[in-house]
Amino acid sequence: MSALAASLLERIQSRRARTGVVGLGYVGLPLAVELAKAGFHATGIDLDERKIQAISEGRSYIPDVASADIAGLTKAGKLDATTDFGVVKDLDTINICVPTPLRKTKDPDMSYIVSAVESIAKHLHPGLLVVLESTTYPGTTEEVVQPLLEATGLKAGEDFFIAFSPERVDPGNPTFQTHNVPKVVGGLTPDCSRLAAALYGSAIETIVPVSSTRVAEMVKLLENTFRAVNIGLVNELALMCDRMNIDVWEVVDAAKTKPFGFMAFYPGPGLGGHCIPIDPFYLSWKAKQSGFDPRFIELAGHINGGMPHYVVDKVAEALNTKRKAINGSRILVMGVAYKRDIDDMRESPALDVMGLLHEKGAQIEYADPFVPEVHGREWSGRFDIRAVTAGRGSYAKYDCVVIVTDHKTTDYEALAAEADLIVDTRNAIKKPYPHVFRLGAPRPEVQGVVT
Ligand SMILES: NC(=O)c1ccc[n+]([C@@H]2O[C@H](COP(=O)([O-])OP(=O)(O)OC[C@H]3O[C@@H](n4cnc5c(N)ncnc54)[C@H](O)[C@@H]3O)[C@@H](O)[C@H]2O)c1
């Protein structure tokens, strides 16, 4: 190990290293908190003034992070936050957790990574460890991060250190959070790997070293592609079951009793969130550049992307039984967050379902206790829409209620008892009812429920 690396290692092991995190969102804020809890001084950097303000006031804006933690750590002088990249000159380590969205063409949008790395480069100094955590295509650390930092004249692996370590946080998961999800780490050189592993090992229970940054980048894409493909498979099975009058939910529940060789995935209205609908396309974009055509990813994307259309077909089918059309019907969408019990609606299929129903002339309302407002730019309706309060006594006025996200806060028995017509895309209403149409399940009259 070089003398510079050994000195940084000693600072990390003694917790004297000053740590930094760029991008204080769902990934970056919990990481900064874990580093501070582990005994480091952690500085968060974000362009969003409101986040900096919240942290300095001891307030959390991420449901998985307690305000009491932020308040305690800021008061103890262990955590602070700024918009000024100038602080990098005093840091020993910096983790980059900025967004990696797709462009409309489904090409990677690397602008956030490039901008963050360029800002770091202005203050790069010998001995700094830079770790990229944003999900991205294999090769990013070496092909994008390294050259931008080496443009300063300093050399990666010698003067400064770089590594990739994918974030695996699962927002809303009460069991697995940043500190107890094993962390895969791949450095550019053995020194880089050792330093990054030492940093994470101070705050996270299990470290999984891999041989390179490319392997670490690919690990994350395998994990997310695995989910996208399996969800695509079960969504296709749901479409098949619909055609064959078989209940896909019953099939999956019975199949998962097999104690080996099967893992349950559930169908739904489409993919959502910042990861599963996006990350596989980072991989397919890069694979195509190597002349490889990744067929599973494209096929799963095709099936999953079609699910909101299927939901709308289901709504039309349900309304048809009442001699009604989507056009002019008053429709309540229950849940717009991309999954249960969280407030994140990025890429949520609910936005597509709402947009498609609106295009067909429905009067759309939505209810979601976690998302008070959907802005016009976020869905194709193009107007701001505020959540209505749904609950006992409020369902009868709708021609149809569509359950898109099954938050636990909803009383599904009350909903089933009062609503005239329901399309349930999550199997939230367990008992059969004549007016409940479930995704991937026989129509009520075929189930033996008399309409
Ligand atoms: N959210 C998840 O569940 C999750 C899980 C695993 C991995 N990831 C990956 O982690 C990365 C971050 O995701 P997220 O959900 O935390 O995003 P986020 O949008 O919640 O947070 C990103 C933050 O980065 C800030 N930012 C953007 N550009 C910046 C810049 N140039 N300098 C400083 N700050 C900047 C934004 O203001 C924002 O606060 C993505 O690559 C994502 O794919 C996310």
PDB file of C-alpha atoms in Angstrom, residues 156-285:
ATOM      1  CA  ALA A 156      -6.164   7.893 -10.034  1.00  0.00           C
ATOM      2  CA  GLY A 157      -4.866   5.038  -7.891  1.00  0.00           C
ATOM      3  CA  GLU A 158      -1.712   7.014  -7.045  1.00  0.00           C
ATOM      4  CA  ASP A 159      -2.594  10.608  -6.096  1.00  0.00           C
ATOM      5  CA  PHE A 160      -6.253   9.996  -5.355  1.00  0.00           C
ATOM      6  CA  PHE A 161      -8.478   6.923  -5.139  1.00  0.00           C
ATOM      7  CA  ILE A 162     -11.683   5.910  -6.886  1.00  0.00           C
ATOM      8  CA  ALA A 163     -14.189   3.107  -6.427  1.00  0.00           C
ATOM      9  CA  PHE A 164     -17.741   2.119  -7.299  1.00  0.00           C
ATOM     10  CA  SER A 165     -20.181   0.797  -4.718  1.00  0.00           C
ATOM     11  CA  PRO A 166     -23.802   0.377  -5.727  1.00  0.00           C
ATOM     12  CA  GLU A 167     -26.533   1.518  -3.365  1.00  0.00           C
ATOM     13  CA  ARG A 168     -29.185  -1.119  -2.679  1.00  0.00           C
ATOM     14  CA  VAL A 169     -31.522   0.840  -0.404  1.00  0.00           C
ATOM     15  CA  ASP A 170     -35.159  -0.267  -0.444  1.00  0.00           C
ATOM     16  CA  PRO A 171     -37.224   2.763   0.645  1.00  0.00           C
ATOM     17  CA  GLY A 172     -39.905   1.882   3.165  1.00  0.00           C
ATOM     18  CA  ASN A 173     -38.310  -1.459   4.118  1.00  0.00           C
ATOM     19  CA  PRO A 174     -38.353  -1.620   7.929  1.00  0.00           C
ATOM     20  CA  THR A 175     -35.950  -4.601   8.110  1.00  0.00           C
ATOM     21  CA  PHE A 176     -33.198  -3.731   5.649  1.00  0.00           C
ATOM     22  CA  GLN A 177     -31.733  -0.248   5.681  1.00  0.00           C
ATOM     23  CA  THR A 178     -28.405   1.287   4.706  1.00  0.00           C
ATOM     24  CA  HIS A 179     -26.461  -0.134   7.678  1.00  0.00           C
ATOM     25  CA  ASN A 180     -27.523  -3.796   7.299  1.00  0.00           C
ATOM     26  CA  VAL A 181     -27.677  -4.310   3.529  1.00  0.00           C
ATOM     27  CA  PRO A 182     -24.382  -5.904   2.416  1.00  0.00           C
ATOM     28  CA  LYS A 183     -22.299  -3.420   0.407  1.00  0.00           C
ATOM     29  CA  VAL A 184     -20.542  -4.480  -2.784  1.00  0.00           C
ATOM     30  CA  VAL A 185     -17.314  -2.540  -3.344  1.00  0.00           C
ATOM     31  CA  GLY A 186     -14.964  -2.497  -6.352  1.00  0.00           C
ATOM     32  CA  GLY A 187     -11.959  -0.176  -6.602  1.00  0.00           C
ATOM     33  CA  LEU A 188      -9.821   0.907  -9.539  1.00  0.00           C
ATOM     34  CA  THR A 189      -6.702  -0.531  -7.842  1.00  0.00           C
ATOM     35  CA  PRO A 190      -6.181  -2.741  -4.767  1.00  0.00           C
ATOM     36  CA  ASP A 191      -5.465   0.401  -2.683  1.00  0.00           C
ATOM     37  CA  CYS A 192      -8.718   1.995  -3.916  1.00  0.00           C
ATOM     38  CA  SER A 193     -10.672  -1.171  -3.024  1.00  0.00           C
ATOM     39  CA  ARG A 194      -9.148  -1.431   0.413  1.00  0.00           C
ATOM     40  CA  LEU A 195      -9.834   2.197   1.273  1.00  0.00           C
ATOM     41  CA  ALA A 196     -13.450   2.090   0.047  1.00  0.00           C
ATOM     42  CA  ALA A 197     -14.033  -1.195   1.915  1.00  0.00           C
ATOM     43  CA  ALA A 198     -12.576   0.337   5.080  1.00  0.00           C
ATOM     44  CA  LEU A 199     -14.829   3.378   4.790  1.00  0.00           C
ATOM     45  CA  TYR A 200     -18.020   1.345   4.342  1.00  0.00           C
ATOM     46  CA  GLY A 201     -16.893  -1.280   6.830  1.00  0.00           C
ATOM     47  CA  SER A 202     -16.945   1.441   9.502  1.00  0.00           C
ATOM     48  CA  ALA A 203     -20.657   2.090   9.001  1.00  0.00           C
ATOM     49  CA  ILE A 204     -22.149  -0.981   7.285  1.00  0.00           C
ATOM     50  CA  GLU A 205     -22.302  -4.497   8.679  1.00  0.00           C
ATOM     51  CA  THR A 206     -21.161  -6.586   5.691  1.00  0.00           C
ATOM     52  CA  ILE A 207     -18.777  -5.641   2.882  1.00  0.00           C
ATOM     53  CA  VAL A 208     -18.548  -7.694  -0.320  1.00  0.00           C
ATOM     54  CA  PRO A 209     -15.334  -6.827  -2.161  1.00  0.00           C
ATOM     55  CA  VAL A 210     -15.239  -7.490  -5.914  1.00  0.00           C
ATOM     56  CA  SER A 211     -12.316  -7.342  -8.311  1.00  0.00           C
ATOM     57  CA  SER A 212     -13.097  -4.142 -10.241  1.00  0.00           C
ATOM     58  CA  THR A 213     -15.352  -1.126 -10.598  1.00  0.00           C
ATOM     59  CA  ARG A 214     -16.925  -2.763 -13.680  1.00  0.00           C
ATOM     60  CA  VAL A 215     -17.945  -5.866 -11.732  1.00  0.00           C
ATOM     61  CA  ALA A 216     -19.459  -3.680  -8.995  1.00  0.00           C
ATOM     62  CA  GLU A 217     -21.379  -1.676 -11.616  1.00  0.00           C
ATOM     63  CA  MET A 218     -22.627  -4.861 -13.293  1.00  0.00           C
ATOM     64  CA  VAL A 219     -23.740  -6.423  -9.970  1.00  0.00           C
ATOM     65  CA  LYS A 220     -26.303  -3.664  -9.451  1.00  0.00           C
ATOM     66  CA  LEU A 221     -27.578  -3.985 -13.006  1.00  0.00           C
ATOM     67  CA  LEU A 222     -27.917  -7.759 -12.667  1.00  0.00           C
ATOM     68  CA  GLU A 223     -29.982  -7.268  -9.494  1.00  0.00           C
ATOM     69  CA  ASN A 224     -32.320  -4.744 -11.042  1.00  0.00           C
ATOM     70  CA  THR A 225     -32.562  -6.509 -14.390  1.00  0.00           C
ATOM     71  CA  PHE A 226     -33.421  -9.719 -12.524  1.00  0.00           C
ATOM     72  CA  ARG A 227     -36.360  -7.913 -10.939  1.00  0.00           C
ATOM     73  CA  ALA A 228     -37.485  -6.231 -14.155  1.00  0.00           C
ATOM     74  CA  VAL A 229     -37.386  -9.515 -16.105  1.00  0.00           C
ATOM     75  CA  ASN A 230     -39.177 -11.543 -13.425  1.00  0.00           C
ATOM     76  CA  ILE A 231     -41.850  -8.880 -13.032  1.00  0.00           C
ATOM     77  CA  GLY A 232     -42.171  -8.915 -16.845  1.00  0.00           C
ATOM     78  CA  LEU A 233     -42.600 -12.690 -16.745  1.00  0.00           C
ATOM     79  CA  VAL A 234     -45.306 -12.592 -14.092  1.00  0.00           C
ATOM     80  CA  ASN A 235     -47.035  -9.684 -15.832  1.00  0.00           C
ATOM     81  CA  GLU A 236     -47.154 -11.725 -19.024  1.00  0.00           C
ATOM     82  CA  LEU A 237     -48.537 -14.632 -17.007  1.00  0.00           C
ATOM     83  CA  ALA A 238     -51.210 -12.273 -15.639  1.00  0.00           C
ATOM     84  CA  LEU A 239     -52.238 -11.302 -19.183  1.00  0.00           C
ATOM     85  CA  MET A 240     -52.301 -14.997 -20.102  1.00  0.00           C
ATOM     86  CA  CYS A 241     -54.364 -15.886 -17.000  1.00  0.00           C
ATOM     87  CA  ASP A 242     -56.807 -13.107 -17.823  1.00  0.00           C
ATOM     88  CA  ARG A 243     -57.361 -14.674 -21.250  1.00  0.00           C
ATOM     89  CA  MET A 244     -57.579 -18.201 -19.807  1.00  0.00           C
ATOM     90  CA  ASN A 245     -59.828 -17.356 -16.846  1.00  0.00           C
ATOM     91  CA  ILE A 246     -57.276 -18.381 -14.243  1.00  0.00           C
ATOM     92  CA  ASP A 247     -56.454 -16.359 -11.120  1.00  0.00           C
ATOM     93  CA  VAL A 248     -52.744 -15.419 -11.373  1.00  0.00           C
ATOM     94  CA  TRP A 249     -52.637 -14.408  -7.692  1.00  0.00           C
ATOM     95  CA  GLU A 250     -53.779 -17.831  -6.600  1.00  0.00           C
ATOM     96  CA  VAL A 251     -51.224 -19.400  -8.949  1.00  0.00           C
ATOM     97  CA  VAL A 252     -48.316 -17.380  -7.525  1.00  0.00           C
ATOM     98  CA  ASP A 253     -49.384 -18.001  -3.928  1.00  0.00           C
ATOM     99  CA  ALA A 254     -49.514 -21.740  -4.505  1.00  0.00           C
ATOM    100  CA  ALA A 255     -46.245 -21.794  -6.491  1.00  0.00           C
ATOM    101  CA  LYS A 256     -44.375 -20.025  -3.725  1.00  0.00           C
ATOM    102  CA  THR A 257     -45.036 -22.910  -1.330  1.00  0.00           C
ATOM    103  CA  LYS A 258     -42.247 -24.715  -3.193  1.00  0.00           C
ATOM    104  CA  PRO A 259     -39.359 -24.460  -0.739  1.00  0.00           C
ATOM    105  CA  PHE A 260     -36.626 -24.223  -3.392  1.00  0.00           C
ATOM    106  CA  GLY A 261     -36.116 -23.051  -6.971  1.00  0.00           C
ATOM    107  CA  PHE A 262     -38.951 -20.519  -7.014  1.00  0.00           C
ATOM    108  CA  MET A 263     -39.160 -16.894  -5.951  1.00  0.00           C
ATOM    109  CA  ALA A 264     -42.490 -15.098  -5.916  1.00  0.00           C
ATOM    110  CA  PHE A 265     -42.934 -11.979  -8.035  1.00  0.00           C
ATOM    111  CA  TYR A 266     -46.313 -10.326  -8.353  1.00  0.00           C
ATOM    112  CA  PRO A 267     -48.030  -8.719 -11.319  1.00  0.00           C
ATOM    113  CA  GLY A 268     -49.147  -5.111 -11.183  1.00  0.00           C
ATOM    114  CA  PRO A 269     -50.048  -1.975 -13.132  1.00  0.00           C
ATOM    115  CA  GLY A 270     -46.475  -1.470 -14.395  1.00  0.00           C
ATOM    116  CA  LEU A 271     -43.002  -0.672 -13.106  1.00  0.00           C
ATOM    117  CA  GLY A 272     -42.202   2.409 -11.049  1.00  0.00           C
ATOM    118  CA  GLY A 273     -39.467   4.116  -9.101  1.00  0.00           C
ATOM    119  CA  HIS A 274     -36.062   5.434  -9.938  1.00  0.00           C
ATOM    120  CA  CYS A 275     -34.466   1.997 -10.418  1.00  0.00           C
ATOM    121  CA  ILE A 276     -36.293  -0.969 -11.947  1.00  0.00           C
ATOM    122  CA  PRO A 277     -37.863   0.804 -14.972  1.00  0.00           C
ATOM    123  CA  ILE A 278     -34.600   2.631 -15.730  1.00  0.00           C
ATOM    124  CA  ASP A 279     -31.470   0.732 -14.770  1.00  0.00           C
ATOM    125  CA  PRO A 280     -31.851  -2.234 -17.168  1.00  0.00           C
ATOM    126  CA  PHE A 281     -31.832   0.267 -20.042  1.00  0.00           C
ATOM    127  CA  TYR A 282     -28.458   1.587 -18.874  1.00  0.00           C
ATOM    128  CA  LEU A 283     -27.200  -1.955 -19.349  1.00  0.00           C
ATOM    129  CA  SER A 284     -28.872  -2.528 -22.707  1.00  0.00           C
ATOM    130  CA  TRP A 285     -27.536   0.813 -24.012  1.00  0.00           C
TER     131      TRP A 285
END
